[in-house]
Amino acid sequence: MLTEIRIDGLGVISTATAQFHEGLTVLTGETGAGKTMVVTSLHLLSGARADAGRVRLGAQRAVVEGRFTVDDVNEAARAEVAAVLESSAAERDDDGSVIAVRTVGSDGRSRAHLGGRGVPASVLAEFTAPLLTVHGQNDQLRLQRPDQQLNALDQFAADTVGPLLRKYQAYRRSWLDARNELLERTARSRELALEADRLKHSLGEIDSIAPEPGEDVRIVGEVRRLSDLDSLRDAAATAHEALAGSTDSPEGGSGALELLGAARSRIESADDPALTALVPRLGEAIAVVVDLTTELSGYLSDLPSDPGALDSLLTRQAELKSLTRKYAPDVDGVIAWAEESRARLDSLDVSEEALTKLAAEVDVAAEKVREAARKLTTARTKAAGRLAAAVSAELGGLAMGKARLEVELRAVPAGAQDSAPLAVGGKELHAGASGVDEAEFRLAAHSGAQSLPLSKSASGGELSRVMLALEVVLSSSDHGATMVFDEVDAGVGGRAAVEIGRRLARLARTHQVIVVTHLPQVAAFADTHLVVDKSDDGNGIVNSGVRALTKDERVIELARMLAGLGDTETGRAHAEELLETARAERAPA
């Protein structure tokens, strides 16, 4: 639920704050006072595109801040909100509410924040989607589009249609993947065969050399060692002789090991405890020298004695370089390229057997899509009748008692170059993302009238009432906690206006409803009445603010809306009568 909104520098509004409550809230005010700016601010909080032209003249930026509570929405909506908050690291306020902020600069740049964290505007859209639904005149125009009408039908029957639609979409993805692969292989069979030959040749070359992971790096080290073989052998032999002594001539001198042994013997024979205490340390030194001598011996024995070893390594290095010049910068990259190429080669099988097998897989996948589409169409057909009856009943309560809404469901034929043609019931249909169906809402405005598409049969006022009737019907399946209507009563008056007010009040029993209206018959049904005032500072600068009306102020505002009567006895009498009538209508039976 939306509990508070603050607006700075938006249109004619310099600074305004409004608090919202449960039930029905109406926003009224004179033409040009800025009522639309309140709706615009909610659109911005919903992630809508920012328009620098909306920034107040002279202001550097417009800022909209909304506070939302999420504990009063259904479980599915809470789960959606929690996922968005967690993914964006947004934090709740101390009272558990969440603050969303949208800033629009005069240069057109936009910034968004959610729970104290900077986020893309799309994240605001994800956050408000389960909490806030804004309906304006553009939404009435969208209602005339077939895709929006099909969405409304699917929303109405979400419990039955939803699972079938998701299954259809999963089958369709698999079918299109297999179909596209078959088409590609068939159309590019010659090209793919040439590619397969090239891959086979390259893989044969790599397999004949059989590189091992990291082999090129190891060979570089080995070549360096073998190039310095004589100096390495001389260094190791000299060090070994210095430690172990010369083995060639006994007169050549003693090594460190022999000298250390002699030192230990001399100290062990001494009687001085201070001197004999050094014996263990000499033993440790001898042990270290013995280990070093052993390792040097091993190193010398491991050095290649074959004079052709270096030539063999250089030959192997040249073979590996021939691969790294063609396929990757190093041997590991060559091995990875070979693995990817083998997988690609497996997918390039354009033999008759492979194409036949793939075609059979496409047929099986198409049958699954076909059956899922049939079930989806059947479920939608049943729901269409129920939706039409429910909306027609609502229209009867909106002073359109003889009007009748029809929901026509028809198959979408495949085009000449259709990307997803599917044979269903002997007809070639387009298997779109939402099925093979399209919906059309048709309205018979009065008894005996021919039903026509909404775009041809409904006036502005009738379209407003159709949209409201549809929203009332869909409200049980709509997970939005707050519903905002901008000029839903456009082109309506008299008894129809009273009925719209009554329906909005009924919708407000289960939703928070915010309505921008110019009709006193609608405003009279409100639980909370907000007015947008405008004032002129005398220098031609207009400023607007939002304030809640007291009971007496509400009477005056309704009198103004009735006929511009203002604070007169006649106007007040009419307004009080209207309020009393609406209060009696809202009272529980």
Coordinates of C-alpha atoms in Angstrom, one line a residue:
M1 CA 0.0 0.0 0.0
L2 CA 1.1 3.5 -0.8
T3 CA 1.2 5.5 2.5
E4 CA 2.9 8.8 1.6
I5 CA 4.2 10.7 -1.4
R6 CA 6.4 13.8 -1.5
I7 CA 6.9 15.8 -4.7
D8 CA 9.5 18.5 -5.3
G9 CA 9.9 20.6 -8.5
L10 CA 7.5 18.6 -10.7
G11 CA 5.4 20.7 -13.1
V12 CA 3.4 23.3 -11.3
I13 CA 4.2 21.7 -7.9
S14 CA 7.1 23.2 -6.1
T15 CA 6.7 21.1 -2.9
A16 CA 3.8 18.9 -1.9
T17 CA 3.3 16.1 0.5
A18 CA 0.3 13.8 0.6
Q19 CA -0.6 10.9 2.9
F20 CA -2.8 8.0 1.7
H21 CA -4.9 5.6 3.6
E22 CA -6.9 2.5 3.0
G23 CA -10.1 2.6 1.0
L24 CA -11.0 5.2 -1.7
T25 CA -9.0 8.4 -2.0
V26 CA -10.0 11.0 -4.5
L27 CA -7.9 13.9 -5.8
T28 CA -9.8 16.9 -7.1
G29 CA -8.9 20.5 -8.1
E30 CA -9.4 23.1 -10.7
T31 CA -8.1 22.5 -14.3
G32 CA -4.4 23.1 -14.4
A33 CA -3.9 22.8 -10.7
G34 CA -1.6 19.9 -11.1
K35 CA -3.7 16.8 -10.5
T36 CA -2.0 15.1 -13.4
M37 CA 1.4 15.7 -11.8
V38 CA 0.4 13.5 -8.9
V39 CA -0.3 10.7 -11.4
T40 CA 2.9 11.5 -13.2
S41 CA 4.9 11.1 -10.0
L42 CA 3.4 7.7 -9.5
H43 CA 4.3 6.8 -13.0
L44 CA 7.9 7.8 -12.3
L45 CA 7.9 5.6 -9.1
S46 CA 6.7 2.8 -11.4
G47 CA 9.9 3.1 -13.5
A48 CA 8.3 5.0 -16.4
R49 CA 10.5 7.0 -18.8
A50 CA 11.7 10.3 -17.4
D51 CA 10.8 13.5 -19.2
A52 CA 12.9 16.6 -18.5
G53 CA 10.0 18.7 -19.7
R54 CA 8.2 17.8 -16.5
V55 CA 10.8 19.5 -14.3
R56 CA 9.4 22.7 -12.8
L57 CA 10.6 25.9 -14.6
G58 CA 13.7 27.2 -12.9
A59 CA 14.3 24.0 -10.9
Q60 CA 17.4 21.9 -11.4
R61 CA 15.6 18.7 -10.8
A62 CA 12.3 17.0 -9.9
V63 CA 12.2 14.6 -7.0
V64 CA 9.4 12.1 -6.2
E65 CA 9.6 10.0 -3.0
G66 CA 7.0 7.4 -2.1
R67 CA 6.7 5.3 1.0
F68 CA 5.2 1.8 0.6
T69 CA 4.1 -0.9 3.2
V70 CA 4.2 -4.5 2.0
D71 CA 2.8 -6.4 4.9
D72 CA -0.8 -5.7 3.8
V73 CA -0.5 -7.4 0.3
N74 CA -1.0 -11.0 -0.6
E75 CA 1.7 -13.7 -0.1
A76 CA 2.7 -13.8 -3.8
A77 CA 3.2 -10.0 -3.9
R78 CA 5.3 -10.1 -0.7
A79 CA 7.5 -12.8 -2.2
E80 CA 8.1 -10.7 -5.3
V81 CA 8.9 -7.6 -3.2
A82 CA 11.3 -9.5 -0.9
A83 CA 13.2 -10.9 -3.9
V84 CA 13.6 -7.4 -5.4
L85 CA 14.8 -5.9 -2.1
E86 CA 17.3 -8.8 -1.5
S87 CA 18.7 -8.6 -5.0
S88 CA 19.2 -4.8 -4.8
A89 CA 20.4 -4.8 -1.2
A90 CA 17.7 -2.3 -0.4
E91 CA 16.7 -1.8 3.3
R92 CA 13.4 -1.3 5.0
D93 CA 12.8 1.7 7.2
D94 CA 12.5 1.4 10.9
D95 CA 8.7 0.9 10.7
G96 CA 9.1 -1.8 8.0
S97 CA 8.1 0.4 5.1
V98 CA 10.2 0.8 2.0
I99 CA 11.1 4.2 0.5
A100 CA 11.4 4.6 -3.3
V101 CA 12.8 7.8 -4.8
R102 CA 13.0 9.0 -8.4
T103 CA 15.0 12.1 -9.5
V104 CA 14.8 13.7 -12.9
G105 CA 17.3 16.4 -13.8
S106 CA 16.5 19.4 -16.0
D107 CA 19.1 17.9 -18.4
G108 CA 17.0 14.7 -18.7
R109 CA 19.2 12.5 -16.6
S110 CA 17.3 10.2 -14.2
R111 CA 18.3 8.5 -11.0
A112 CA 16.4 6.0 -8.9
H113 CA 16.8 4.8 -5.3
L114 CA 15.2 2.0 -3.4
G115 CA 15.6 1.5 0.3
G116 CA 18.6 3.8 0.4
R117 CA 20.3 2.1 -2.5
G118 CA 20.9 3.5 -6.0
V119 CA 19.2 1.2 -8.5
P120 CA 18.2 1.3 -12.2
A121 CA 14.7 2.6 -12.9
S122 CA 13.8 -1.0 -14.1
V123 CA 14.3 -2.2 -10.5
L124 CA 11.7 0.4 -9.3
A125 CA 9.4 -1.1 -11.9
E126 CA 9.9 -4.6 -10.5
F127 CA 9.4 -3.3 -7.0
T128 CA 6.2 -1.4 -7.6
A129 CA 4.7 -4.0 -10.1
P130 CA 3.0 -6.1 -7.4
L131 CA 2.1 -3.0 -5.3
L132 CA 0.9 -0.3 -7.6
T133 CA -1.1 -0.2 -10.8
V134 CA -1.7 3.1 -12.5
H135 CA -4.5 3.4 -15.1
G136 CA -4.7 6.5 -17.3
Q137 CA -6.1 7.5 -20.6
N138 CA -3.2 5.7 -22.3
D139 CA -4.3 2.5 -20.6
Q140 CA -7.8 2.9 -22.1
L141 CA -6.1 3.1 -25.5
R142 CA -4.1 0.0 -24.8
L143 CA -7.3 -1.8 -23.8
Q144 CA -8.2 -1.6 -27.5
R145 CA -5.1 -3.6 -28.5
P146 CA -5.6 -7.4 -29.1
D147 CA -2.5 -8.4 -27.1
Q148 CA -3.8 -6.4 -24.0
Q149 CA -7.2 -8.0 -24.4
L150 CA -5.7 -11.5 -24.4
N151 CA -3.6 -10.5 -21.4
A152 CA -6.8 -9.5 -19.6
L153 CA -8.5 -12.8 -20.4
D154 CA -5.4 -14.7 -19.2
Q155 CA -5.4 -12.7 -16.0
F156 CA -9.0 -13.4 -15.4
A157 CA -8.5 -17.1 -15.7
A158 CA -4.9 -17.2 -14.2
D159 CA -5.5 -20.3 -12.2
T160 CA -6.5 -22.4 -15.2
V161 CA -4.8 -20.7 -18.1
G162 CA -1.5 -19.8 -16.3
P163 CA -0.1 -23.3 -15.9
L164 CA -1.2 -24.3 -19.5
L165 CA 0.4 -21.2 -20.9
R166 CA 3.7 -21.8 -19.1
K167 CA 3.7 -25.4 -20.4
Y168 CA 3.0 -24.3 -23.9
Q169 CA 5.8 -21.8 -23.8
A170 CA 8.3 -24.4 -22.6
Y171 CA 7.3 -26.8 -25.3
R172 CA 7.4 -24.0 -27.9
R173 CA 11.0 -23.0 -27.0
S174 CA 12.2 -26.6 -27.4
W175 CA 10.3 -27.0 -30.7
L176 CA 11.6 -23.8 -32.2
D177 CA 15.2 -24.7 -31.2
A178 CA 15.0 -28.0 -32.9
R179 CA 13.1 -26.6 -35.9
N180 CA 15.6 -23.8 -36.4
E181 CA 18.5 -26.3 -36.2
L182 CA 16.9 -28.5 -38.9
L183 CA 16.3 -25.5 -41.1
E184 CA 19.8 -24.3 -40.7
R185 CA 21.3 -27.7 -41.5
T186 CA 19.1 -28.2 -44.5
A187 CA 19.6 -24.7 -46.0
R188 CA 23.3 -24.7 -45.3
S189 CA 24.1 -28.3 -45.9
R190 CA 26.9 -27.6 -48.4
E191 CA 28.4 -24.8 -46.3
L192 CA 28.2 -26.9 -43.2
A193 CA 29.8 -29.9 -44.9
L194 CA 32.8 -27.7 -45.9
E195 CA 33.1 -26.5 -42.4
A196 CA 33.0 -30.1 -41.1
D197 CA 35.8 -31.0 -43.5
R198 CA 37.9 -28.1 -42.3
L199 CA 37.3 -29.1 -38.6
K200 CA 38.2 -32.7 -39.3
H201 CA 41.5 -31.7 -41.0
S202 CA 42.4 -29.3 -38.1
L203 CA 41.5 -31.9 -35.4
G204 CA 43.5 -34.5 -37.3
E205 CA 46.5 -32.2 -37.3
I206 CA 46.1 -31.5 -33.5
D207 CA 45.6 -35.2 -32.7
S208 CA 48.7 -36.2 -34.7
I209 CA 50.8 -33.9 -32.5
A210 CA 48.8 -34.7 -29.4
P211 CA 49.8 -31.7 -27.2
E212 CA 49.6 -32.1 -23.5
P213 CA 48.4 -29.4 -21.1
G214 CA 51.2 -26.9 -20.3
E215 CA 53.7 -28.8 -22.5
D216 CA 54.9 -25.7 -24.3
V217 CA 55.9 -24.0 -21.0
R218 CA 57.7 -27.1 -19.8
I219 CA 59.7 -27.4 -23.0
V220 CA 60.8 -23.8 -22.8
G221 CA 62.3 -24.6 -19.3
E222 CA 63.9 -27.9 -20.6
V223 CA 65.4 -26.2 -23.6
R224 CA 66.9 -23.5 -21.4
R225 CA 68.4 -26.2 -19.1
L226 CA 69.8 -28.2 -22.0
S227 CA 71.3 -25.2 -23.6
D228 CA 73.3 -24.5 -20.4
L229 CA 73.9 -28.2 -19.7
D230 CA 77.7 -28.1 -19.5
S231 CA 77.7 -25.1 -17.1
L232 CA 75.0 -26.7 -15.0
R233 CA 76.9 -30.0 -14.8
D234 CA 80.1 -28.2 -13.8
A235 CA 78.4 -26.2 -11.1
A236 CA 76.7 -29.2 -9.6
A237 CA 79.9 -31.3 -9.7
T238 CA 82.0 -28.6 -8.2
A239 CA 79.5 -28.1 -5.4
H240 CA 79.3 -31.9 -4.8
E241 CA 83.1 -32.2 -4.6
A242 CA 83.3 -29.3 -2.2
L243 CA 80.9 -31.1 0.1
A244 CA 81.9 -34.8 -0.4
G245 CA 85.5 -34.4 -1.4
S246 CA 87.3 -35.5 -4.5
T247 CA 86.9 -39.1 -5.6
D248 CA 89.4 -38.9 -8.4
S249 CA 92.6 -38.5 -6.2
P250 CA 92.9 -39.0 -2.5
E251 CA 95.4 -36.2 -2.4
G252 CA 92.9 -33.8 -3.9
G253 CA 91.7 -32.6 -0.5
S254 CA 89.0 -33.3 1.9
G255 CA 85.4 -32.2 1.5
A256 CA 83.2 -30.3 3.9
L257 CA 81.6 -33.6 5.1
E258 CA 85.0 -35.1 6.1
L259 CA 86.1 -31.9 7.8
L260 CA 82.9 -31.7 9.8
G261 CA 83.3 -35.3 10.9
A262 CA 86.8 -34.6 12.0
A263 CA 85.7 -31.6 14.0
R264 CA 83.0 -33.6 15.7
S265 CA 85.5 -36.3 16.7
R266 CA 87.9 -33.8 18.2
I267 CA 85.2 -32.1 20.2
E268 CA 83.7 -35.3 21.4
S269 CA 87.1 -36.3 22.9
A270 CA 87.4 -33.1 24.8
D271 CA 86.6 -32.9 28.6
D272 CA 85.1 -29.4 28.6
P273 CA 81.3 -29.6 28.9
A274 CA 81.0 -26.2 27.1
L275 CA 82.8 -27.6 24.1
T276 CA 81.0 -31.0 24.0
A277 CA 77.7 -29.1 24.0
L278 CA 78.4 -28.2 20.4
V279 CA 78.4 -31.8 19.3
P280 CA 74.6 -32.0 18.5
R281 CA 74.9 -28.9 16.4
L282 CA 77.8 -30.4 14.4
G283 CA 75.6 -33.5 13.9
E284 CA 72.9 -31.4 12.5
A285 CA 75.3 -29.7 10.1
I286 CA 76.6 -33.0 9.0
A287 CA 73.0 -34.2 8.3
V288 CA 72.3 -31.1 6.2
V289 CA 75.5 -31.6 4.2
V290 CA 74.7 -35.3 3.7
D291 CA 71.2 -34.3 2.3
L292 CA 72.7 -31.7 0.0
T293 CA 75.3 -34.2 -1.2
T294 CA 72.5 -36.7 -2.0
E295 CA 70.4 -34.1 -3.8
L296 CA 73.3 -32.9 -5.9
S297 CA 74.1 -36.5 -6.8
G298 CA 70.5 -37.0 -7.9
Y299 CA 70.6 -33.8 -9.9
L300 CA 73.7 -34.9 -11.7
S301 CA 72.3 -38.3 -12.6
D302 CA 69.1 -36.8 -13.9
L303 CA 70.9 -34.5 -16.3
P304 CA 70.5 -35.8 -19.9
S305 CA 73.5 -37.6 -21.2
D306 CA 72.0 -38.0 -24.7
P307 CA 73.5 -35.3 -27.0
G308 CA 70.4 -35.5 -29.2
A309 CA 68.0 -34.6 -26.4
L310 CA 68.1 -30.9 -27.1
D311 CA 67.4 -31.5 -30.8
S312 CA 64.4 -33.7 -29.9
L313 CA 63.0 -30.9 -27.7
L314 CA 63.5 -28.3 -30.3
T315 CA 61.7 -30.4 -32.9
R316 CA 58.8 -30.9 -30.5
Q317 CA 58.7 -27.2 -29.7
A318 CA 58.5 -26.4 -33.4
E319 CA 55.5 -28.8 -33.7
L320 CA 53.7 -27.1 -30.9
K321 CA 54.4 -23.7 -32.3
S322 CA 52.8 -24.8 -35.6
L323 CA 49.6 -25.4 -33.6
T324 CA 49.8 -22.2 -31.6
R325 CA 50.3 -20.1 -34.7
K326 CA 47.0 -21.5 -36.2
Y327 CA 44.6 -22.1 -33.3
A328 CA 45.4 -20.4 -30.1
P329 CA 48.2 -18.4 -28.3
D330 CA 49.3 -21.4 -26.2
V331 CA 49.0 -25.2 -26.0
D332 CA 46.2 -25.0 -23.4
G333 CA 44.2 -22.8 -25.8
V334 CA 44.8 -25.2 -28.6
I335 CA 43.4 -28.1 -26.5
A336 CA 40.4 -26.0 -25.5
W337 CA 39.8 -25.1 -29.2
A338 CA 40.0 -28.8 -30.1
E339 CA 37.3 -29.7 -27.5
E340 CA 35.0 -26.9 -28.8
S341 CA 35.6 -28.0 -32.4
R342 CA 34.7 -31.6 -31.6
A343 CA 31.4 -30.4 -30.1
R344 CA 30.8 -28.2 -33.1
L345 CA 31.6 -31.1 -35.4
D346 CA 29.1 -33.3 -33.7
S347 CA 26.4 -30.7 -34.5
L348 CA 27.4 -30.4 -38.1
D349 CA 26.2 -33.8 -39.1
V350 CA 24.3 -33.1 -42.4
S351 CA 24.0 -36.7 -43.5
E352 CA 20.6 -38.0 -44.6
E353 CA 20.4 -40.1 -41.5
A354 CA 21.1 -37.2 -39.2
L355 CA 18.6 -34.9 -40.9
T356 CA 15.9 -37.6 -40.8
K357 CA 16.5 -38.1 -37.1
L358 CA 16.4 -34.4 -36.4
A359 CA 13.2 -34.0 -38.5
A360 CA 11.6 -36.8 -36.4
E361 CA 12.6 -34.9 -33.2
V362 CA 11.0 -31.7 -34.6
D363 CA 7.7 -33.6 -35.3
V364 CA 7.6 -34.9 -31.8
A365 CA 8.2 -31.5 -30.4
A366 CA 5.6 -29.9 -32.7
E367 CA 3.0 -32.4 -31.5
K368 CA 3.6 -31.4 -27.9
V369 CA 3.2 -27.8 -28.8
R370 CA 0.1 -28.6 -30.8
E371 CA -1.5 -30.4 -27.9
A372 CA -0.6 -27.7 -25.4
A373 CA -2.0 -25.1 -27.8
R374 CA -5.3 -27.0 -28.0
K375 CA -5.7 -27.2 -24.3
L376 CA -4.8 -23.6 -23.9
T377 CA -7.4 -22.5 -26.5
T378 CA -10.0 -24.7 -24.8
A379 CA -9.4 -23.1 -21.4
R380 CA -9.4 -19.6 -22.9
T381 CA -12.7 -20.3 -24.7
K382 CA -14.4 -21.3 -21.5
A383 CA -12.9 -18.3 -19.6
A384 CA -14.0 -15.9 -22.4
G385 CA -17.7 -16.6 -21.8
R386 CA -17.3 -16.1 -18.1
L387 CA -15.3 -12.9 -18.5
A388 CA -17.9 -11.5 -21.0
A389 CA -20.8 -12.3 -18.6
A390 CA -19.0 -10.8 -15.6
V391 CA -18.0 -7.5 -17.3
S392 CA -21.5 -7.2 -18.9
A393 CA -23.0 -7.5 -15.5
E394 CA -20.7 -4.7 -14.2
L395 CA -21.7 -2.5 -17.1
G396 CA -25.3 -2.9 -16.1
G397 CA -24.4 -1.3 -12.8
L398 CA -22.6 1.5 -14.6
A399 CA -25.6 2.9 -16.4
M400 CA -25.0 0.7 -19.4
G401 CA -27.7 -1.8 -18.5
K402 CA -28.4 -2.8 -22.1
A403 CA -24.7 -3.0 -23.1
R404 CA -23.1 -6.4 -23.7
L405 CA -19.5 -7.2 -23.9
E406 CA -18.4 -10.2 -26.0
V407 CA -14.9 -11.8 -25.9
E408 CA -14.2 -13.4 -29.2
L409 CA -11.3 -15.8 -29.4
R410 CA -9.9 -16.7 -32.8
A411 CA -6.9 -18.5 -34.2
V412 CA -4.1 -16.5 -35.7
P413 CA -3.3 -17.7 -39.2
A414 CA 0.4 -18.2 -40.2
G415 CA 1.9 -15.7 -42.6
A416 CA 3.7 -16.3 -45.8
Q417 CA 7.1 -16.2 -44.2
D418 CA 6.0 -17.1 -40.7
S419 CA 8.7 -17.9 -38.2
A420 CA 6.6 -20.3 -36.2
P421 CA 4.0 -22.0 -38.4
L422 CA 2.1 -24.8 -36.6
A423 CA -0.5 -27.1 -38.2
V424 CA -3.5 -27.3 -35.8
G425 CA -6.8 -28.9 -36.8
G426 CA -5.9 -28.9 -40.5
K427 CA -5.0 -25.2 -40.5
E428 CA -1.6 -23.5 -40.5
L429 CA -1.5 -21.2 -37.5
H430 CA 1.1 -18.8 -36.0
A431 CA 2.4 -20.3 -32.8
G432 CA 3.2 -17.0 -30.9
A433 CA 4.7 -16.6 -27.5
S434 CA 1.1 -16.5 -26.0
G435 CA -0.4 -19.3 -28.0
V436 CA -2.2 -19.6 -31.4
D437 CA -5.1 -17.4 -30.2
E438 CA -5.9 -13.7 -30.3
A439 CA -8.7 -12.1 -28.3
E440 CA -11.0 -9.3 -29.4
F441 CA -13.4 -7.4 -27.0
R442 CA -16.6 -6.4 -28.8
L443 CA -19.2 -4.2 -27.4
A444 CA -22.9 -3.9 -28.2
A445 CA -23.7 -0.6 -26.6
H446 CA -27.4 -1.2 -26.3
S447 CA -30.1 -3.8 -26.9
G448 CA -30.3 -4.9 -30.5
A449 CA -27.0 -3.2 -31.5
Q450 CA -24.5 -5.1 -33.5
S451 CA -21.4 -5.9 -31.5
L452 CA -18.3 -4.1 -32.8
P453 CA -14.6 -4.0 -31.7
L454 CA -14.1 -1.5 -28.8
S455 CA -12.1 0.8 -31.0
K456 CA -15.2 1.2 -33.3
S457 CA -18.1 0.9 -30.9
A458 CA -17.1 2.6 -27.6
S459 CA -17.1 6.4 -27.0
G460 CA -14.6 7.9 -24.5
G461 CA -17.1 7.6 -21.6
E462 CA -18.1 4.1 -22.6
L463 CA -14.5 3.0 -22.9
S464 CA -13.8 4.4 -19.4
R465 CA -16.7 2.4 -18.0
V466 CA -15.6 -0.8 -19.8
M467 CA -12.1 -0.4 -18.3
L468 CA -13.5 0.1 -14.8
A469 CA -15.8 -2.8 -15.1
L470 CA -12.9 -5.0 -16.3
E471 CA -10.8 -3.8 -13.4
V472 CA -13.5 -4.6 -10.9
V473 CA -13.9 -8.1 -12.4
L474 CA -10.1 -8.7 -12.4
S475 CA -9.5 -7.2 -9.0
S476 CA -9.8 -10.6 -7.3
S477 CA -6.9 -11.9 -9.4
D478 CA -4.9 -8.7 -9.5
H479 CA -2.1 -8.7 -6.9
G480 CA -1.6 -4.9 -6.9
A481 CA -2.4 -3.5 -3.5
T482 CA -2.9 0.1 -4.8
M483 CA -4.9 1.0 -7.9
V484 CA -4.7 4.5 -9.4
F485 CA -7.3 5.8 -11.9
D486 CA -6.6 9.0 -13.8
E487 CA -9.8 10.5 -15.4
V488 CA -11.5 7.1 -15.4
D489 CA -14.8 9.1 -15.5
A490 CA -13.9 11.1 -18.6
G491 CA -16.9 11.8 -20.8
V492 CA -19.3 10.5 -18.1
G493 CA -22.0 12.3 -16.1
G494 CA -25.3 12.0 -14.4
R495 CA -26.4 8.5 -13.2
A496 CA -23.4 6.9 -14.8
A497 CA -21.1 9.0 -12.7
V498 CA -22.8 7.9 -9.5
E499 CA -22.5 4.3 -10.6
I500 CA -18.8 4.8 -11.2
G501 CA -18.3 6.2 -7.7
R502 CA -20.2 3.2 -6.3
R503 CA -18.1 0.7 -8.2
L504 CA -14.8 2.4 -7.1
A505 CA -16.0 2.4 -3.5
R506 CA -16.7 -1.3 -3.8
L507 CA -13.3 -2.0 -5.4
A508 CA -11.8 0.0 -2.4
R509 CA -13.1 -2.7 0.0
T510 CA -10.2 -5.0 -1.1
H511 CA -7.8 -2.5 -2.6
Q512 CA -6.4 0.8 -1.9
V513 CA -7.9 3.0 -4.7
I514 CA -6.7 6.5 -5.7
V515 CA -8.8 8.4 -8.2
V516 CA -8.2 11.6 -10.0
T517 CA -11.7 12.9 -10.8
H518 CA -13.6 16.0 -11.9
L519 CA -17.0 14.6 -11.0
P520 CA -18.6 15.4 -7.6
Q521 CA -20.7 12.2 -7.9
V522 CA -17.4 10.2 -7.8
A523 CA -15.7 12.3 -5.2
A524 CA -18.6 12.0 -2.8
F525 CA -17.9 8.2 -2.3
A526 CA -14.3 8.8 -1.1
D527 CA -13.1 7.8 2.3
T528 CA -10.3 10.5 2.0
H529 CA -10.6 13.6 -0.1
L530 CA -7.4 15.4 -1.2
V531 CA -7.5 18.6 -3.2
V532 CA -4.8 20.1 -5.4
D533 CA -4.7 23.9 -4.9
K534 CA -2.9 26.4 -7.1
S535 CA -1.8 29.9 -6.2
D536 CA -0.1 32.8 -8.0
D537 CA 2.6 34.7 -6.2
G538 CA 1.7 37.8 -8.2
N539 CA 4.7 37.6 -10.5
G540 CA 3.0 35.1 -12.8
I541 CA 4.6 32.0 -11.1
V542 CA 2.0 29.4 -10.3
N543 CA 2.5 26.9 -7.5
S544 CA 0.3 24.0 -6.4
G545 CA 0.1 21.9 -3.2
V546 CA -1.9 18.9 -2.0
R547 CA -4.0 19.0 1.2
A548 CA -6.6 16.8 2.9
L549 CA -10.0 18.3 3.3
T550 CA -12.0 18.4 6.5
K551 CA -15.7 17.6 6.4
D552 CA -16.7 21.2 6.0
E553 CA -14.0 21.9 3.4
R554 CA -15.2 18.8 1.5
V555 CA -18.7 20.2 1.3
I556 CA -17.3 23.5 -0.2
E557 CA -15.2 21.6 -2.7
L558 CA -18.1 19.4 -3.9
A559 CA -20.2 22.5 -4.3
R560 CA -17.5 24.0 -6.5
M561 CA -17.4 20.8 -8.5
L562 CA -21.2 20.6 -8.9
A563 CA -21.6 23.9 -10.8
G564 CA -19.0 26.3 -9.6
L565 CA -21.4 27.4 -6.9
G566 CA -18.8 27.9 -4.3
D567 CA -19.7 28.6 -0.7
T568 CA -23.4 29.3 -1.1
E569 CA -26.4 27.9 0.7
T570 CA -27.6 26.2 -2.5
G571 CA -24.2 24.8 -3.3
R572 CA -23.7 23.5 0.2
A573 CA -27.1 21.9 0.3
H574 CA -26.5 20.0 -2.9
A575 CA -23.1 18.9 -1.8
E576 CA -24.4 17.7 1.6
E577 CA -27.2 15.8 -0.1
L578 CA -24.7 14.2 -2.4
L579 CA -22.4 13.2 0.5
E580 CA -25.3 11.8 2.5
T581 CA -26.4 9.7 -0.5
A582 CA -22.9 8.3 -1.0
R583 CA -22.6 7.6 2.7
A584 CA -25.8 5.6 2.7
E585 CA -24.6 3.7 -0.4
R586 CA -21.4 2.8 1.2
A587 CA -23.0 1.7 4.5
P588 CA -23.0 -2.1 4.8
A589 CA -26.4 -3.7 4.2

